[in-house]
Backbone as numpy.savetxt, mean C-alpha at the origin, in Angstrom:
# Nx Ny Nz CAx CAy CAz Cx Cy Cz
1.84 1.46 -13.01 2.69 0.90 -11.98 1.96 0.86 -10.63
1.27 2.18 -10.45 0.30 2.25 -9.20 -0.47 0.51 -8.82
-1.04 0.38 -9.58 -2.15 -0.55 -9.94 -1.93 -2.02 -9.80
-0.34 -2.10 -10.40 0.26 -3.28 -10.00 0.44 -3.38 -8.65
1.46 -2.39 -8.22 1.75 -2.14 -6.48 0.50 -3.00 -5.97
-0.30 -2.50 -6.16 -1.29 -2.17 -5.33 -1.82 -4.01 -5.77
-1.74 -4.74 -6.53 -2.26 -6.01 -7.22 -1.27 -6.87 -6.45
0.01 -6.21 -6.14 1.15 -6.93 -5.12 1.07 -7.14 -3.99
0.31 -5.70 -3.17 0.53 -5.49 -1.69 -0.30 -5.96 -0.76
-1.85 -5.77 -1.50 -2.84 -6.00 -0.59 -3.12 -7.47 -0.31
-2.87 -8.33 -1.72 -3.36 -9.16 -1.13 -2.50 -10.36 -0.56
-0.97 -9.81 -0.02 -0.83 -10.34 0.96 -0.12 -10.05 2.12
-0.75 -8.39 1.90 -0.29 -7.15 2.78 1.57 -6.94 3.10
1.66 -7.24 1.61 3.26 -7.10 1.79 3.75 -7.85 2.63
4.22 -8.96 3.04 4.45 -9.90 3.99 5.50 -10.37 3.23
6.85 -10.72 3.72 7.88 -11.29 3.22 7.20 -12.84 2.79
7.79 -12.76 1.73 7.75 -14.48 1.58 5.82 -15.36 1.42
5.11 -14.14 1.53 3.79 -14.39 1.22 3.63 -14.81 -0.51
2.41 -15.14 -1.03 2.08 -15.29 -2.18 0.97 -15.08 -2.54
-0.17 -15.64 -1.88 -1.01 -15.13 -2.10 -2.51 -14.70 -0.94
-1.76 -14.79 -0.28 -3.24 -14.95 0.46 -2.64 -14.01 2.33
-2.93 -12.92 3.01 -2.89 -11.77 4.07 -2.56 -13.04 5.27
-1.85 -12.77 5.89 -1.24 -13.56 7.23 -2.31 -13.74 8.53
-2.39 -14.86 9.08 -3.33 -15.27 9.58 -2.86 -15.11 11.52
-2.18 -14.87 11.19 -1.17 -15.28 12.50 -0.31 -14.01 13.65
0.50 -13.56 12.07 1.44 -12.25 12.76 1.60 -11.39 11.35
1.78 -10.20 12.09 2.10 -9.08 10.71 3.18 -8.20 10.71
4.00 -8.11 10.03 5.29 -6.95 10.34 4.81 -6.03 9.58
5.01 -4.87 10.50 4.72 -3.34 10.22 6.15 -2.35 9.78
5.96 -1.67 8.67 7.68 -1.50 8.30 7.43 0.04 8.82
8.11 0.27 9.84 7.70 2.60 10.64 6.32 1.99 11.72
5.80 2.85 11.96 4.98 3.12 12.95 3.58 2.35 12.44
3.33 2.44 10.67 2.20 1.97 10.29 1.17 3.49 10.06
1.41 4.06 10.20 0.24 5.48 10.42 0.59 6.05 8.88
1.74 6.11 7.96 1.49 7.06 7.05 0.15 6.69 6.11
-0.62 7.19 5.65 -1.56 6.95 4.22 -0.49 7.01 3.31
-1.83 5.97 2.47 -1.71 5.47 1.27 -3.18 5.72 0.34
-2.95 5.87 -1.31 -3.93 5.82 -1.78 -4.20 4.71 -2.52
-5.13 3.85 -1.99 -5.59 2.73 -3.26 -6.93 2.71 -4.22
-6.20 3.02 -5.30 -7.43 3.15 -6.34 -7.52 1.65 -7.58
-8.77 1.27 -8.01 -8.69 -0.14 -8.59 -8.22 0.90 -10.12
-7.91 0.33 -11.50 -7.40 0.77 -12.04 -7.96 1.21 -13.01
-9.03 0.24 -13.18 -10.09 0.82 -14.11 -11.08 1.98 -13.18
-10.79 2.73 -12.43 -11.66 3.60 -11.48 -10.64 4.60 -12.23
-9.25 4.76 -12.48 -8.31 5.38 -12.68 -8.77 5.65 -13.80
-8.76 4.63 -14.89 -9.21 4.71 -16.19 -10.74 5.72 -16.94
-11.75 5.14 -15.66 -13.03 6.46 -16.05 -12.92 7.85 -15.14
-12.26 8.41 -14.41 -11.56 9.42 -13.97 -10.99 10.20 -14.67
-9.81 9.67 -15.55 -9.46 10.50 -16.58 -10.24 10.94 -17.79
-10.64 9.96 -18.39 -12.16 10.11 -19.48 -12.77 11.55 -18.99
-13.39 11.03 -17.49 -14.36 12.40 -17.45 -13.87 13.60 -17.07
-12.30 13.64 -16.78 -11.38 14.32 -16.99 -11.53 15.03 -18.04
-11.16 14.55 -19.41 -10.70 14.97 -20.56 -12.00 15.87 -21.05
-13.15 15.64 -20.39 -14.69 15.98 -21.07 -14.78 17.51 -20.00
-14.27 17.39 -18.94 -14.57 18.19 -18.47 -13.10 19.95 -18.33
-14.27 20.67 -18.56 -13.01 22.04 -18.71 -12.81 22.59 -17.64
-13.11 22.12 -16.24 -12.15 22.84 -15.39 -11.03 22.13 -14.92
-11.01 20.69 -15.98 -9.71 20.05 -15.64 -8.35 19.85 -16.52
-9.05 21.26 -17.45 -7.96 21.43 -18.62 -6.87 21.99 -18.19
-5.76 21.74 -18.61 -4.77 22.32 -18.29 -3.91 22.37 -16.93
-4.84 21.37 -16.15 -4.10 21.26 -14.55 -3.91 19.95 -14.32
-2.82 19.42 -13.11 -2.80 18.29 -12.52 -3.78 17.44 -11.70
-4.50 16.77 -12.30 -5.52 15.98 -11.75 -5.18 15.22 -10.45
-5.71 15.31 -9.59 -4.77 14.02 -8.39 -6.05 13.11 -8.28
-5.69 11.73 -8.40 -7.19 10.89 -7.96 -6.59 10.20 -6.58
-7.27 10.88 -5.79 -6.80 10.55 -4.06 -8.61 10.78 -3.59
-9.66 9.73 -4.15 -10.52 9.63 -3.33 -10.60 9.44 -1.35
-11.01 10.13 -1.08 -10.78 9.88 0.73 -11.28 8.45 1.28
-12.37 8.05 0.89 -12.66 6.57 1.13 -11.49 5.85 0.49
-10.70 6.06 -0.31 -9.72 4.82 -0.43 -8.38 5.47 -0.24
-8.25 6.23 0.80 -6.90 6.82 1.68 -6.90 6.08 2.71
-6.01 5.28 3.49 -6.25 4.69 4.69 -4.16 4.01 4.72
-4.59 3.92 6.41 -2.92 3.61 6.42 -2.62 1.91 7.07
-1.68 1.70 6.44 -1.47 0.25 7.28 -2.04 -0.28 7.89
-1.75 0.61 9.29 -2.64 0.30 10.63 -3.97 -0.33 10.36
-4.48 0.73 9.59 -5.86 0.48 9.46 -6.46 -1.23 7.79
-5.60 -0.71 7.13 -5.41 -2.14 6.53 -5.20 -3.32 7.38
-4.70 -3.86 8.41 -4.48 -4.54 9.29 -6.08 -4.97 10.01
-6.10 -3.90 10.48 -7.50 -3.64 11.43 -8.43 -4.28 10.38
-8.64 -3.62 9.39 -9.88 -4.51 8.71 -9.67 -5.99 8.28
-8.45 -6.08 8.12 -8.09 -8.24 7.81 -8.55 -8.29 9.42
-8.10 -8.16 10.15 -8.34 -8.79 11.87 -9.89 -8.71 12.05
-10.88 -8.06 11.42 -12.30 -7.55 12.09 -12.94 -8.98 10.85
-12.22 -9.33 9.68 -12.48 -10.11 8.54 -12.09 -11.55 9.01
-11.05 -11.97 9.44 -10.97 -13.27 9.89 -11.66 -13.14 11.57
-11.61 -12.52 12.10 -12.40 -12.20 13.55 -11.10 -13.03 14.40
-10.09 -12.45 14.72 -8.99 -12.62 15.20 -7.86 -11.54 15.25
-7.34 -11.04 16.58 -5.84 -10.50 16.15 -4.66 -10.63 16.25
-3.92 -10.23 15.04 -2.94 -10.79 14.51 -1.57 -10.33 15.91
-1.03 -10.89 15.97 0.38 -9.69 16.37 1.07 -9.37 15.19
1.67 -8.28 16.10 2.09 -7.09 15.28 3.72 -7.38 15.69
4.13 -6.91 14.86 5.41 -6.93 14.95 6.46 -5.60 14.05
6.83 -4.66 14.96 7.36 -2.96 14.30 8.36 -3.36 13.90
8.91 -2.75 12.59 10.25 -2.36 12.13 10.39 -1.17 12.14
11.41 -0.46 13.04 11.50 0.91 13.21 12.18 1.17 11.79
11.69 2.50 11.66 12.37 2.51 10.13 13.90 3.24 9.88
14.56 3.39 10.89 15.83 3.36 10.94 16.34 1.55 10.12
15.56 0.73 11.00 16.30 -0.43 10.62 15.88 -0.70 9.25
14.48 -0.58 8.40 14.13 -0.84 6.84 15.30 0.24 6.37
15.25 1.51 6.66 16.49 2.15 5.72 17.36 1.32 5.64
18.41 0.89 6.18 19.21 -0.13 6.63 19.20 -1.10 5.61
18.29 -2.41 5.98 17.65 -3.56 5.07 17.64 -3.38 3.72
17.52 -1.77 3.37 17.10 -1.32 1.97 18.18 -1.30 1.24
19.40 -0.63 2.02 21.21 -0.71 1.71 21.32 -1.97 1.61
21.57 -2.69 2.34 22.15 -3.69 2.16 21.50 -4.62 1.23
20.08 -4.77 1.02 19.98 -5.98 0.26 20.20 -6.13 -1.42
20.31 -6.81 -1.61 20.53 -6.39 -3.39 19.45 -6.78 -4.37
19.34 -5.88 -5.58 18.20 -6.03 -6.32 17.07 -7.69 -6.50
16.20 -7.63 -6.45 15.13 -6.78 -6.49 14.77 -6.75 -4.74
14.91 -7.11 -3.93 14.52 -7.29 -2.30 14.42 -5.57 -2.01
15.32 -4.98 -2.46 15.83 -3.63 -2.00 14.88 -2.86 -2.54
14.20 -3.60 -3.96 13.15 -2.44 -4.61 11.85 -2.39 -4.28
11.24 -3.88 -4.04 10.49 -4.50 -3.14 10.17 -3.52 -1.34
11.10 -3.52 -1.01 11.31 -2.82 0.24 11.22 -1.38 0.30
11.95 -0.60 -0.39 11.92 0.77 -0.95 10.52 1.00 -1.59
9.53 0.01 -2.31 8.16 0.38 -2.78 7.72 0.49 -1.44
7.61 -0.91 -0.77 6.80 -0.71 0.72 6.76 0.49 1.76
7.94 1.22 2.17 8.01 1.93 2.52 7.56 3.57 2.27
7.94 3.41 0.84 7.27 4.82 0.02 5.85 4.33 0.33
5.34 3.31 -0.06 3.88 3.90 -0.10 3.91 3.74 1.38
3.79 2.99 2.25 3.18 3.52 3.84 3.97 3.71 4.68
């Protein structure tokens, strides 16, 4: 599920009504933008566990794959599309009083859509 998210979000940074391709123009930020997130590609996920399974000090415990190079938050997802097209975008906050909100009221799937975005950043 991670993997998908993540096949959903980036590449068009979660943007209402996007499809395929990161906003050129303006960006809505759902909270402040600062929490992390971890993005891992999936097959990175896939040889992780392997050398997991080979290795014995990872018997018997919860593995977390939260490499630090691919921890980074919104904000900073943003920052690197803007340094990539060499332009910046405006920003535009949703305090997250109001996404809680948005999240009630809208009805399936918008609400689940919204509720992913938020959990992860």
């Amino acid at each position: 599920m991670q993997a998908q998210i993540h096949r959903l979000f980036l590449p068009t940074l979660s943007q209402p009504g996007a499809t395929s391709t990161p906003p050129r123009d303006k960006v809505i930020i759902l909270g402040d933008g600062n929490p992390e997130a971890v993005f891992n590609k999936e097959d990175d996920n896939g040889t992780y566990t392997i050398k997991a399974v080979d290795d014995p000090r990872t018997w018997n415990k919860i593995l977390y794959n939260r490499p630090p190079q691919n921890t980074c938050s919104f904000n900073e997802i943003v920052s690197l599309w803007e340094k990539k097209i060499g332009k910046t975008l405006e920003k535009i906050s949703v305090p997250e009083e109001r996404v809680l909100k948005n999240i009630q009221e809208a009805s399936v799937p918008p609400n689940f859509l919204l509720s992913v975005s938020d959990a992860k950043l």
